[in-house]
Structures are given as C-alpha cells and as structure tokens.
Coordinates of C-alpha atoms in Angstrom, one line a residue:
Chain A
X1 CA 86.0 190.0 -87.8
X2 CA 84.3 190.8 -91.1
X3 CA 81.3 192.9 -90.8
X4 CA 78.7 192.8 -87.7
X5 CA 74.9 193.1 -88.3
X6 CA 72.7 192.9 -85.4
X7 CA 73.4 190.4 -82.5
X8 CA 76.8 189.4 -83.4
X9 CA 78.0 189.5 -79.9
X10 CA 74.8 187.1 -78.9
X11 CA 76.3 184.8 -81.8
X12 CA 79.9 184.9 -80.6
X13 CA 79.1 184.1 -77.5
X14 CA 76.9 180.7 -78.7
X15 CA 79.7 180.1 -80.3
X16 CA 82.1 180.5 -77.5
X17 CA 84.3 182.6 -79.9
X18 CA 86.6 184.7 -77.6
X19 CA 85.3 188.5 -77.7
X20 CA 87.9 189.4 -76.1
X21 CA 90.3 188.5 -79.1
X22 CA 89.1 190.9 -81.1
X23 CA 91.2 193.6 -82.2
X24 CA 90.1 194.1 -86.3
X25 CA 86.2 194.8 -87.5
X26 CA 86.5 195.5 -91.6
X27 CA 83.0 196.9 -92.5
X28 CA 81.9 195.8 -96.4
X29 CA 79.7 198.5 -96.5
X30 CA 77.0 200.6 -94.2
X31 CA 74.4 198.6 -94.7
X32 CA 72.3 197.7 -91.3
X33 CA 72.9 194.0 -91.5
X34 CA 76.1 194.4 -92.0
X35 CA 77.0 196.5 -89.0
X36 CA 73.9 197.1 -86.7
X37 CA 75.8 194.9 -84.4
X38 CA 78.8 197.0 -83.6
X39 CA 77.3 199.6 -81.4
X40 CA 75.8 196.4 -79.2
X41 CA 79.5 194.8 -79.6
X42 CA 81.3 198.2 -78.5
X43 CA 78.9 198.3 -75.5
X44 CA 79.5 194.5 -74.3
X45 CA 83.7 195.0 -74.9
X46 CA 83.4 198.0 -72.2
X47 CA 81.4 195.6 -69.8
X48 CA 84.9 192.8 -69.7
X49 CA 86.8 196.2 -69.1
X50 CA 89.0 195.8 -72.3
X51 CA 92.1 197.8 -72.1
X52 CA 93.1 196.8 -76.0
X53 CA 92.6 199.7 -78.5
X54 CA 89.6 198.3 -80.9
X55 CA 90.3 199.1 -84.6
X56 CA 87.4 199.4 -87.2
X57 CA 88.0 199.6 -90.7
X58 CA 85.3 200.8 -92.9
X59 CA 84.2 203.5 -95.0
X60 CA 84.7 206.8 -94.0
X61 CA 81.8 207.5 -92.6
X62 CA 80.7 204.8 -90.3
X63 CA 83.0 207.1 -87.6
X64 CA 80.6 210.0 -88.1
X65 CA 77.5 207.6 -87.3
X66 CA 79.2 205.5 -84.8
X67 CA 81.2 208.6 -82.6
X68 CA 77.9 209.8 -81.2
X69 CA 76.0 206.5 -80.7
X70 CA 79.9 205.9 -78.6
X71 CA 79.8 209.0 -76.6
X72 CA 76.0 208.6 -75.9
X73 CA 75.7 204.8 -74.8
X74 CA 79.6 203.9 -74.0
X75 CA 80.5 206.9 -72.1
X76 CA 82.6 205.3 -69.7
X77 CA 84.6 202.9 -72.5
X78 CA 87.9 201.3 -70.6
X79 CA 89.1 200.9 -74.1
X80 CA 89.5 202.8 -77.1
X81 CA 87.8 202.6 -80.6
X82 CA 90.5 204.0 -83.3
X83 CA 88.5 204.6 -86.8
X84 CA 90.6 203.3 -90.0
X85 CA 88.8 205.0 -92.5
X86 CA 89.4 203.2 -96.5
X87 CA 87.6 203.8 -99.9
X88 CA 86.0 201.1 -101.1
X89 CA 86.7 202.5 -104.6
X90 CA 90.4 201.2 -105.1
X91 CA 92.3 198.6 -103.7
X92 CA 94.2 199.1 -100.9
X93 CA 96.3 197.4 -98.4
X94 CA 94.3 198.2 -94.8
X95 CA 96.1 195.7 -92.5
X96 CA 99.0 194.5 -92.0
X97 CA 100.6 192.8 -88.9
X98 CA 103.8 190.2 -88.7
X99 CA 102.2 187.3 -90.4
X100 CA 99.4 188.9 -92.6
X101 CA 98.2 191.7 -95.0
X102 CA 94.5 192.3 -95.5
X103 CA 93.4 194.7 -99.0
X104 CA 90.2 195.8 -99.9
X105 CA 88.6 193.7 -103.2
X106 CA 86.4 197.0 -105.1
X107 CA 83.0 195.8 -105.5
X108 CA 79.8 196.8 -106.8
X109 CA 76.1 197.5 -105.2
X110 CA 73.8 199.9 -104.4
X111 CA 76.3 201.8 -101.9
X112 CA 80.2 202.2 -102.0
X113 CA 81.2 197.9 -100.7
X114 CA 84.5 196.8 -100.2
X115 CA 85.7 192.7 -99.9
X116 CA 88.5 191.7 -98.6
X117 CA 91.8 190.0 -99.6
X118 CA 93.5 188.1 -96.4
X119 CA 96.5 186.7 -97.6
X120 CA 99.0 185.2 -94.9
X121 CA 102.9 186.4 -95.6
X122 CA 105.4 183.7 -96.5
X123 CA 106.3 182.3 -93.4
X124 CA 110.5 181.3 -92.9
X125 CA 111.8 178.6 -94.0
X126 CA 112.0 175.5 -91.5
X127 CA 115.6 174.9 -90.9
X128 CA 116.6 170.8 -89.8
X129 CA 117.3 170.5 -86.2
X130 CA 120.2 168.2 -87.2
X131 CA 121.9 170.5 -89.7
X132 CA 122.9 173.0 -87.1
X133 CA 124.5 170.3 -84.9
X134 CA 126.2 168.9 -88.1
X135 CA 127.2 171.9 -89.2
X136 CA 128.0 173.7 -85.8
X137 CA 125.4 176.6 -87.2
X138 CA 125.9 179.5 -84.8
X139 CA 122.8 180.9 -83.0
X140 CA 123.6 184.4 -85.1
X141 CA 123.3 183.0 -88.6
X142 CA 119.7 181.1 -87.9
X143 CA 117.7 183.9 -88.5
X144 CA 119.3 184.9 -92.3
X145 CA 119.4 180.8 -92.9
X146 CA 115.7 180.9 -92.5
X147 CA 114.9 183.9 -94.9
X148 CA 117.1 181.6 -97.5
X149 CA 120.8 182.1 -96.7
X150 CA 123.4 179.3 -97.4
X151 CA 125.6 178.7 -95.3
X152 CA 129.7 179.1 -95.2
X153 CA 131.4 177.0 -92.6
X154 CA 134.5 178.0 -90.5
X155 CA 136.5 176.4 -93.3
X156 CA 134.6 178.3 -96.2
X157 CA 132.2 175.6 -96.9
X158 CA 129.1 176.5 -98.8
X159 CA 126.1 174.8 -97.7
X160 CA 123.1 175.6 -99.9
X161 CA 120.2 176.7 -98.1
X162 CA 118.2 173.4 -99.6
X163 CA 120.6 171.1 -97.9
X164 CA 119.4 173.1 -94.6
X165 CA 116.0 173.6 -94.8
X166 CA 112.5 172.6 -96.0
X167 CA 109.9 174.5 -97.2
X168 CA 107.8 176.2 -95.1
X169 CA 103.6 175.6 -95.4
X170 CA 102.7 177.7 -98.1
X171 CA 100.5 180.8 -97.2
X172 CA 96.8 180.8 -97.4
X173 CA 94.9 183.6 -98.8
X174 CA 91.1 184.0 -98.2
X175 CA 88.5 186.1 -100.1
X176 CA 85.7 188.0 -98.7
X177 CA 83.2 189.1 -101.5
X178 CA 80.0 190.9 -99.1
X179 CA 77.2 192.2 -101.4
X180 CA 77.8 192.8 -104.8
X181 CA 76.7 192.3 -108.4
X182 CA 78.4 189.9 -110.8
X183 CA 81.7 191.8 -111.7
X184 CA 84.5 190.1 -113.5
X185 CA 87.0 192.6 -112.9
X186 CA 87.4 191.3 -109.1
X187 CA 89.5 188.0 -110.6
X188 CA 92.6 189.1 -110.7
X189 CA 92.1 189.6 -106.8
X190 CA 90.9 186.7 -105.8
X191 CA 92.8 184.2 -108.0
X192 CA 93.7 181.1 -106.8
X193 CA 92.4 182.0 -103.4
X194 CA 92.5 179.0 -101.3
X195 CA 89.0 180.1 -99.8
X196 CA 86.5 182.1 -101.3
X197 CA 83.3 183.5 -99.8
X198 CA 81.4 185.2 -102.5
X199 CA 77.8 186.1 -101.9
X200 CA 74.5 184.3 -103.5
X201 CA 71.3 186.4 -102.5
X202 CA 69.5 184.7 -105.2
X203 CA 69.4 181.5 -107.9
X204 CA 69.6 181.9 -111.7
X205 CA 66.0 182.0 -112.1
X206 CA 65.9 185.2 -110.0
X207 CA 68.7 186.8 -112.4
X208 CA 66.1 190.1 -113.0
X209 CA 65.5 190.7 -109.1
X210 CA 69.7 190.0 -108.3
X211 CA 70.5 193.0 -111.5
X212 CA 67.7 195.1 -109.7
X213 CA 69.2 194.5 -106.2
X214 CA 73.0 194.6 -107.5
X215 CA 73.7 190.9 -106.0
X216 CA 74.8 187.7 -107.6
X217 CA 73.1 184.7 -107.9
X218 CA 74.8 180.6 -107.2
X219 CA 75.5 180.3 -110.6
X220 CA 77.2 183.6 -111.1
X221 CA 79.6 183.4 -107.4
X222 CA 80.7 180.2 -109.1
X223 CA 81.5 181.2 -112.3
X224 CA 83.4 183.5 -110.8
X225 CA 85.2 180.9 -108.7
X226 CA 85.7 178.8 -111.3
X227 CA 87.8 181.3 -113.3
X228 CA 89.4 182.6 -110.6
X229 CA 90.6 178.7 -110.1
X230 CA 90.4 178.8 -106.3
X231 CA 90.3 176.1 -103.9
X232 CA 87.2 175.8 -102.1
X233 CA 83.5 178.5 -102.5
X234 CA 81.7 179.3 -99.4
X235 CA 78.1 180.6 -100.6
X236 CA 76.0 183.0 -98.0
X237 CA 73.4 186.0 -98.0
X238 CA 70.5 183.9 -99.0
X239 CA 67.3 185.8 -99.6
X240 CA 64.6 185.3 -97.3
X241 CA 62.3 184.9 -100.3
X242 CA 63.9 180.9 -100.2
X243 CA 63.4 178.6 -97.6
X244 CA 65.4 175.7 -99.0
X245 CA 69.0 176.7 -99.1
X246 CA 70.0 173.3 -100.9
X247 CA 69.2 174.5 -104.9
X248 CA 71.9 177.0 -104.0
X249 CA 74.1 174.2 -103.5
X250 CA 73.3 172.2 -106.4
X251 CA 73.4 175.2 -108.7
X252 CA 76.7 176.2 -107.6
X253 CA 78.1 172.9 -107.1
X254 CA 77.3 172.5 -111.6
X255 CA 79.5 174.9 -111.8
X256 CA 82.5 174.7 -109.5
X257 CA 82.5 171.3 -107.3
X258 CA 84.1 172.5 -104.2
X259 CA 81.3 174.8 -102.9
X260 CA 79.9 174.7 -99.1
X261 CA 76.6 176.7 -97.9
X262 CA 77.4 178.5 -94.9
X263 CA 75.0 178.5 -91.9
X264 CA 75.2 180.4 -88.7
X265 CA 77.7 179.2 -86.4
X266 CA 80.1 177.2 -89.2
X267 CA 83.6 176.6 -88.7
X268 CA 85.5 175.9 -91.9
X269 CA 89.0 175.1 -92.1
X270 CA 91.4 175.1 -95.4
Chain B
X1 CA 56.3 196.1 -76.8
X2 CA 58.6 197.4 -74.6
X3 CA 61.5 198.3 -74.8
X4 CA 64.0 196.8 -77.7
X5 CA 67.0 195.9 -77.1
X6 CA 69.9 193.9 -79.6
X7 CA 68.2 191.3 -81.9
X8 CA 64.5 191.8 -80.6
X9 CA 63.5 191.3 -84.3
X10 CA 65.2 188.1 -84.4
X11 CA 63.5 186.9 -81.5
X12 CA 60.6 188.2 -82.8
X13 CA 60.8 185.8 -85.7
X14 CA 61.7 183.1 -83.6
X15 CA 58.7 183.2 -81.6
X16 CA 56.0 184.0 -84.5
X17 CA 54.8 186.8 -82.9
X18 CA 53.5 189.1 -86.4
X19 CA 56.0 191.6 -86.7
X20 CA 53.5 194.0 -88.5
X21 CA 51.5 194.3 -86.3
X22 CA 53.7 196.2 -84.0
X23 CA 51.9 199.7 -83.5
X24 CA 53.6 201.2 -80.2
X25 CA 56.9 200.6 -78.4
X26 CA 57.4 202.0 -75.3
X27 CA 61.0 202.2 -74.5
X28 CA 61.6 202.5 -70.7
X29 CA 65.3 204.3 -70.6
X30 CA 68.3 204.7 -73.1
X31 CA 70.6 202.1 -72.0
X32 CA 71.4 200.0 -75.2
X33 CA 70.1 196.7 -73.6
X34 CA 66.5 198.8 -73.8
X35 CA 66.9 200.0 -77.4
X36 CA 69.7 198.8 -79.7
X37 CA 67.4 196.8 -81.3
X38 CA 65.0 199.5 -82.3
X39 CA 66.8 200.6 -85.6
X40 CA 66.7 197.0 -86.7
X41 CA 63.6 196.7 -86.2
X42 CA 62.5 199.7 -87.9
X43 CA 64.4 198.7 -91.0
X44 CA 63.3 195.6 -91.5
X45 CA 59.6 196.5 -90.9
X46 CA 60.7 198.7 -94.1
X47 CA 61.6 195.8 -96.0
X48 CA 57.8 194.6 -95.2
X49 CA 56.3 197.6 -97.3
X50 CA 54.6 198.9 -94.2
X51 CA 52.8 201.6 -94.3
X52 CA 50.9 201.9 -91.0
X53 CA 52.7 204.7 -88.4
X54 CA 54.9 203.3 -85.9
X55 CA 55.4 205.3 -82.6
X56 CA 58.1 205.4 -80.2
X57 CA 57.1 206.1 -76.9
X58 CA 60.2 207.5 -74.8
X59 CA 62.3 210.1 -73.3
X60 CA 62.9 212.9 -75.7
X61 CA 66.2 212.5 -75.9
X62 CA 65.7 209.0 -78.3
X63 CA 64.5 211.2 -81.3
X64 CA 68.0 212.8 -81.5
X65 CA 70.1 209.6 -81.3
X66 CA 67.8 207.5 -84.0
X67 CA 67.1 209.7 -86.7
X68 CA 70.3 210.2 -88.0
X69 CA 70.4 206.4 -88.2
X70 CA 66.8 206.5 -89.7
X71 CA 68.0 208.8 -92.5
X72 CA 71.1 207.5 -92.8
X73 CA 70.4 203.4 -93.0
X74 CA 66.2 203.8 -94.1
X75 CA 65.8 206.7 -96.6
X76 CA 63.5 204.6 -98.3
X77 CA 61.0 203.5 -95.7
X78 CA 57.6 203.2 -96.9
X79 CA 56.0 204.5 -93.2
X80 CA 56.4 207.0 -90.7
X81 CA 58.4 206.8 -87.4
X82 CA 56.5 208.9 -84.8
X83 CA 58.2 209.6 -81.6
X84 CA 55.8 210.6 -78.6
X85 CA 58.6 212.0 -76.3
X86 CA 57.3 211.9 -73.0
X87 CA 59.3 212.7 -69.0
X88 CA 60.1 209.8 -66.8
X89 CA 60.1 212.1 -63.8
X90 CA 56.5 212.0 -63.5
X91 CA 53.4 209.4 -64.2
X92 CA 51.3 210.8 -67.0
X93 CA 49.2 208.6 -69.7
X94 CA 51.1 208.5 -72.6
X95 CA 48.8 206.5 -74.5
X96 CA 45.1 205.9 -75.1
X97 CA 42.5 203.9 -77.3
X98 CA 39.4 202.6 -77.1
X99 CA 40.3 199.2 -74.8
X100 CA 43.4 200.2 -72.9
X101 CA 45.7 203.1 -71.5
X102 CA 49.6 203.3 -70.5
X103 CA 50.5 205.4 -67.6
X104 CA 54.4 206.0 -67.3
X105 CA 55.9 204.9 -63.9
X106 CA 58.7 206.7 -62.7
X107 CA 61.8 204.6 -61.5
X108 CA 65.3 205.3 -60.4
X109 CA 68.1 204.3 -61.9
X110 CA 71.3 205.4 -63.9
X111 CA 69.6 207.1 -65.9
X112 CA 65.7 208.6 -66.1
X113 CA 64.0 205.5 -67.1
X114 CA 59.9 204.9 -66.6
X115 CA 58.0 201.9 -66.1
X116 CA 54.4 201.2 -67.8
X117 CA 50.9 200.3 -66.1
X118 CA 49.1 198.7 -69.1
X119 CA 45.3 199.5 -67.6
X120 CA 42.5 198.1 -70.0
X121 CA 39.5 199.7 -69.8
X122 CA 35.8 199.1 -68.0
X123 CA 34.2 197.0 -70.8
X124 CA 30.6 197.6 -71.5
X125 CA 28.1 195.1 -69.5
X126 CA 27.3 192.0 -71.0
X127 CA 23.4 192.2 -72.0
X128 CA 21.0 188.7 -71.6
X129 CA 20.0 187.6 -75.1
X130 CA 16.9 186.7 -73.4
X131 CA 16.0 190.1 -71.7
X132 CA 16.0 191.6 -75.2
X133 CA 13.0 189.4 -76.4
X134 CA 11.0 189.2 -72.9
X135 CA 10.8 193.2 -72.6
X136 CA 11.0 193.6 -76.3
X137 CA 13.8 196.3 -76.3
X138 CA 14.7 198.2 -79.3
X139 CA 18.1 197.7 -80.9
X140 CA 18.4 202.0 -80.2
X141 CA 18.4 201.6 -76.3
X142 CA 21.0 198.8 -76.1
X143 CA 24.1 200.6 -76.2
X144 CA 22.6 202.8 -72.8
X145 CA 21.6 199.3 -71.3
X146 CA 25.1 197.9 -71.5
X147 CA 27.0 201.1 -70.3
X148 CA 24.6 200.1 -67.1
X149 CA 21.3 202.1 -67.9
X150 CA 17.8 200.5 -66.9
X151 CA 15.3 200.2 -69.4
X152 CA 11.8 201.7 -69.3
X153 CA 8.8 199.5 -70.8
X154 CA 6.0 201.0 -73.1
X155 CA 3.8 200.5 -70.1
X156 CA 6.0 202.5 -67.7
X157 CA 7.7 199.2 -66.2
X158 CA 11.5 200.2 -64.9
X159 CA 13.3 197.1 -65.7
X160 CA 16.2 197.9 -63.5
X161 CA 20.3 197.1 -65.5
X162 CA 20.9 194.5 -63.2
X163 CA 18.2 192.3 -64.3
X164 CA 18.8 193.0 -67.7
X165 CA 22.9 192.4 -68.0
X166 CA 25.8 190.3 -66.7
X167 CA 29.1 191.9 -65.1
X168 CA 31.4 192.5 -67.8
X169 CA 35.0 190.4 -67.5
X170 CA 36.7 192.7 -64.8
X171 CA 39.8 194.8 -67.1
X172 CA 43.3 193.7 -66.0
X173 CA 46.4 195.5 -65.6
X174 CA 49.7 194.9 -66.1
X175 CA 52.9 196.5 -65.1
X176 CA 56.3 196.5 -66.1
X177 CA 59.0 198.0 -63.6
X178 CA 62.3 198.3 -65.9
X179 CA 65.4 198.5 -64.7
X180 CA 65.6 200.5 -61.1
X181 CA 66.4 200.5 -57.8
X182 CA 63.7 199.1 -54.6
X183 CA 61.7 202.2 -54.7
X184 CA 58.2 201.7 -52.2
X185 CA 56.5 205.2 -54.2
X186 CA 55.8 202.7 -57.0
X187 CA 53.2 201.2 -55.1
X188 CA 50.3 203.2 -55.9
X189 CA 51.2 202.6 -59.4
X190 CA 51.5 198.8 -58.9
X191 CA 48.7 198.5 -56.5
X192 CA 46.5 195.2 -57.0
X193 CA 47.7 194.4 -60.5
X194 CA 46.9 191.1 -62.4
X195 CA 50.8 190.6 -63.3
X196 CA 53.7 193.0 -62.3
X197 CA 57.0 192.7 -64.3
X198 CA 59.9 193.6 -61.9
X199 CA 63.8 193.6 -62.6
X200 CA 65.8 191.5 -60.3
X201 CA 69.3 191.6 -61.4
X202 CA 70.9 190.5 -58.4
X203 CA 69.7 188.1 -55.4
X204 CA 69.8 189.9 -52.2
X205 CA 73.3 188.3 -50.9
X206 CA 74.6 190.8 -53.4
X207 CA 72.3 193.7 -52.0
X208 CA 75.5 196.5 -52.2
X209 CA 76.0 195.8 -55.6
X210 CA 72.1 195.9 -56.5
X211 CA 72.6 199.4 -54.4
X212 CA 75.4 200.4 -56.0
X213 CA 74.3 199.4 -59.9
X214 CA 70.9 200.9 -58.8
X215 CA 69.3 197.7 -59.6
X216 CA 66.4 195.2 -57.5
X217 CA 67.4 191.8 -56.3
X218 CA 64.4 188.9 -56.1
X219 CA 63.5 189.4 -52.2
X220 CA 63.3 193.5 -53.1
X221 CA 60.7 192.5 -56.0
X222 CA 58.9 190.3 -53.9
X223 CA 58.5 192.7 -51.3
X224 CA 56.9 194.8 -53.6
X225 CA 54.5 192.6 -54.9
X226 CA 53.5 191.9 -51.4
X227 CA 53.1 195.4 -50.5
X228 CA 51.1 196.1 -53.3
X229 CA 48.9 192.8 -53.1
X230 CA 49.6 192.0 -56.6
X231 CA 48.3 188.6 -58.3
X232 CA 51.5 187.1 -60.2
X233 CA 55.1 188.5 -60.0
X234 CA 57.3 187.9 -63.1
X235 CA 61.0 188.6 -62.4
X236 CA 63.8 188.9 -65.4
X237 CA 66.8 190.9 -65.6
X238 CA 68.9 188.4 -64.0
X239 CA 72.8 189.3 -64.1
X240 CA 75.1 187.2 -66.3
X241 CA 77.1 186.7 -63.4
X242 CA 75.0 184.3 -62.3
X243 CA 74.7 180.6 -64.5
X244 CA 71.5 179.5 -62.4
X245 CA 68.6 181.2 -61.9
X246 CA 66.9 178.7 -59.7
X247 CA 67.6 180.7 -56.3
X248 CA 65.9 184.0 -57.4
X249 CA 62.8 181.9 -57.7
X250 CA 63.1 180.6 -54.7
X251 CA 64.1 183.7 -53.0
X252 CA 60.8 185.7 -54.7
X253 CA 58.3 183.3 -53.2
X254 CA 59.5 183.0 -50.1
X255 CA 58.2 186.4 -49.8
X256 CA 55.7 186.3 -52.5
X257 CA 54.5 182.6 -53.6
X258 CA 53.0 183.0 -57.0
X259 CA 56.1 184.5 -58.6
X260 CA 57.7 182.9 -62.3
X261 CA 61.3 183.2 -63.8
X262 CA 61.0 184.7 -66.9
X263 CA 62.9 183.2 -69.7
X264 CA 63.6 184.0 -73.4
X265 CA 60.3 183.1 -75.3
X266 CA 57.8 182.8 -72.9
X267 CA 54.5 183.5 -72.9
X268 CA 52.2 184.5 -69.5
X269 CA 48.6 184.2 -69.5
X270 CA 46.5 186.6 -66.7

C-alpha cells in the first residue's frame, strides 16, 4: 500500500480489498492525509488477530509519532509493526522480495516526500514443454535453461537456449509521484514507466497557487510523462477548490493522450 | 459532537452538517473508534482559516496523546485547541451556556469512559402580545414577567403571571450512554429523558460475550429505558459480527416499543 490518510481501512473494505494481505505501507511523506489512516489500520489488523509482521516504510520519524499512538491504543497487538526508516533525500532501493524491487523517486514539497519506483524483476524464461521431451532435458538442468542456458545433449549437442525457450512477459514498472512541485530531475526515474501516477493539485491557470503550495498542475504531470515517454498517466490529488475533475483530463490529455483521472475505489490494470 | 472516531470529517461532509460550526466535542473514552478521527478533524478545520476555539471535552489523559500530533502535523493552525480534561469516575457538569448544560455520566467499561446528559435549560415564559397593550406594561418590567413575575398596575391591580404568559416549550434532554456494560446506577442520570442513546453491541443470545467485552446487548438497553421511563431509545454500536441488524430492533421493543436502529447518517427529531 502507498500511503494511508484517514479511513483507508473503511475504503479497503468497500472495496473488498483483502486487509489481511497487507504486508508493505510506503509513506510519501508525514503529511495527515497521507497517513492519518495508519493508526486506525494498525488498530483494525490487531482486531483479525494478524500474526504477519507489518512493515512501514517511511521517513524516519513517523516511528517516533506512531510508537506511542501503538503502545497507547494497540496494546494488545497479535502482530508486530517493524519501522523501515528511508530518506526521502536520495534514491534508494527500500524493498525487495523474489519478483520485485521498490526505490524511493526524491521529490520536492513543503516537507521531505519520497515517490516510489515498483519495478517487477525479469521473470525466467518460459521453456517449451515439448523441448524437454525431445530433447530428454533432465529435471537438473531446467532451472539454469530458464535463466538462459543452452543446452548440451548426452552426445554433446548444443541446443541454443532460443530453440528452447520463449521470452518471458516483460516486467512492468510503476511510478508513484505523491505531492510535489514540477521537477525535471525525477525523469531519469520514471522513464518509460509503464504506469505513472503523478499528482495534479491544480490546472495551469492556478500555476501561482501550485509554486506557492509546491504541487504540479495537469499540464505540468504530463509534460513530465510525455518526456519520460511512459505508457499510460494516472492524475490524482485534486484540489477541493474544483468541483469538475474533467478540465484536468482535457488539460492533461493535450499533452500526453494516455491519461486517466483516478477516483476513489479505481482499479487500473497495465 | 461526541466522540470522533476514523473519518468523522468525511462523514461530516457527506451529510452537510457545517463543519465550522463545531464548538465542543465531548469525547466519551480513548478507544480509537471514539477519537481517531479527532486529529483530522482538527486539521482540516485549519485548512478553513478558523479562528474560533475549539474544546475537547475528555479524560485528561487525551491532551498527552494529541498534542504531539497537533504540533507535529498542524503548526500552522489559525485557532486554538482547548482541552477541558474532566474524570469519568464521577458526574460533574463539564459544560455550561446560556440554553443548555452537559453532565458527565459515569459508565463501565475497558477503560474509564463517561456518558453525556445534554439538559437544556428552563426557557423564559412566553408573554401574551395582548396582555402587554390591555395593562399597558412597560418594556422595563417584561424581562421579570417572563421569568414568572406578576405585574402590578398604576392603580395597585396585581395582574397575577399566569394571566399574563404562556408555559414556555418544556426543555428536553438527551443522553448518550457510550460504550459500557448494563450498569442500573445510570438511572438517575437517564431518568425520563426525551431520547437516550445506548450502546448495544451484542443481542442478548451473546450475553457472555457482551459480559466479557463489557459491552450492552439490545434487551439490556431496553431495560434501561424502561426503568428509567424514557421517551425514545436509539441503539448503535452494533458488532460487525453481525450482517443484519433487524433482530436488535426487534429485541429492544419488545421490552421497550418506541426504540430506532441507528444508522450512518441519520437524523432524530425529539
């Protein structure tokens, strides 16, 4: 999960998300409606008597706000909450697990904000079912044929890895740009990104009040997309100050096609 | 309003209830379903330039827990939090003006937590437009004459109040009985009210776990409301183990008739 302002857990469960899947929380930055929710989330986890260690990975310190709110309301957790502190300041591999990495993206607002960088590992390659009975491909060698191998038959044979196996689907990354100001120097992180979620607090027109609040407007999150050349822009963090969403849309859309406005409850895939 | 729990703004919003013009909470115990919600709220009434006080009415232990999070998340608020720390062990008012009072309740539960009588005050007697032009009485004597004074003519003549004035609408009360086990010493508290509030958590097939949660179940908040001849009974607090509600309705009024399920939203007239 990427950030939690207030009722997240009331959200997951409309949207019949399973809470008790949740093993990650990266924190952008300490702003309240970007993690108000996670005292209320700790809370409800302790209620389904969780087990699973729960890993939050924020700045510093959110553990030094969050400990005593823990110990005060959750004293009888079944579960533990592990703090994995990060500075938002450089980028940095956070995560990693078997299939995936996650890094912090720098950005830029009022207080120290961190994106984030998901990018799937290369998964092996897919090796032909009929090629290992052709072949008589041992059990043993499957693994190394599948990080690339070729193959030598009992009579010295070399079969080229191609001849065995097809490419396997290439690995997605996705981009999480939370509040920030227009800053060029994120590209190199988020190029060719198959998804991108950059924030759009305000249009063009309201450039002055975005400067003055250090967040972007439509037209900047996809000239930033544009550059970056990735796949598909998902705009979000609309000011309240709007209450037609849809200029967003069209303003972004001028700029780089593929753009989507996200609304509570969305599911996109890519 | 009482107590705050996760996304109380939001709701807030939802049912168009003017956010500024929130003056008092009174927040029955610190369990985070009763106040999670309160630094939210306190933040985004920031964000609305407030500048009117906002007290917290509560256990004194509720200064200590939110303001570090006020300093930490609000340094910028443009009003005042005042807390107005008060003990759930015993009934005391713990707040005044000119049209109502709150008197604490004391419950039992986990933890201390309090209920609230909401008592509005005798309002003055309503004088006969009339009256005023018949006896010729000066604008300087009416204030005496509707606090229940008679009036004495220029001749002598003792017009006596109740020929001059109307009975005022009778003042209501209203109490709200948070989270807590069947106690009967709330009864003089609850005593004849317009409209008590009272948790039912569980229906009374699940009696130990009510008695072993130290919550109510529907027949225990009936019985109450019997006991202490009340006019309306509003139950809420209904477990989430439970998908239908239906059968703590029924259950209520077959103890106590004029009883209503409260749901997310609603709003009771007395």
């Amino acid at each position: 999960m990427i950030d939690c302002g207030e009722g997240t857990q009331r959200q997951m469960l409309a949207s019949k998300v399973k809470i008790s899947r949740l093993n990650n929380i990266f924190i952008s930055h300490l702003h309240g409606d970007h993690c108000f929710g996670l005292i209320g989330l700790i809370s409800t986890l302790g209620m389904f008597n969780r087990t699973a260690d729960l890993y939050i990975h924020s700045h510093p310190s959110l553990q030094g706000i969050l400990e005593p709110l823990i110990s005060t309301f959750c004293n009888d957790l079944t579960y533990k909450v592990c703090f994995e502190p990060f500075s938002p300041a450089n980028s940095e591999v956070i995560y990693e697990d078997r299939s995936l990495t996650v890094a912090s993206i720098p950005l830029k607002h009022k207080l120290p904000t961190s994106g984030f960088l998901f990018s799937e590992k290369e998964r092996e390659r897919n090796i032909i079912r009929e090629k290992i009975d052709f072949y008589k491909i041992p059990l043993s060698s499957i693994p190394l044929i599948k990080q690339g191998a070729d193959f030598v038959t009992e009579d010295g044979l070399v079969v080229p890895n191609a001849h065995l196996t097809l490419n396997p689907v290439p690995p997605k990354k996705y981009a999480y740009c939370s509040d920030t100001m227009y800053i060029e120097r994120i590209l190199p992180f988020i190029d060719s990104v198959d998804c991108l979620y950059h924030e759009s607090t305000y249009l063009h027109e309201d450039l002055s009040k975005a400067k003055s609040t250090m967040h972007s407007t439509a037209l900047q999150a996809a000239t930033l997309a544009s550059k970056a050349n990735v796949k598909q822009l998902l705009l979000g963090h609309f000011s309240a100050r709007y209450d037609d969403f849809q200029p967003f849309l069209e303003e972004a859309k001028s700029i780089f096609p593929n753009t989507h406005l996200c609304q509570d409850g969305d599911r996109i895939e890519f």
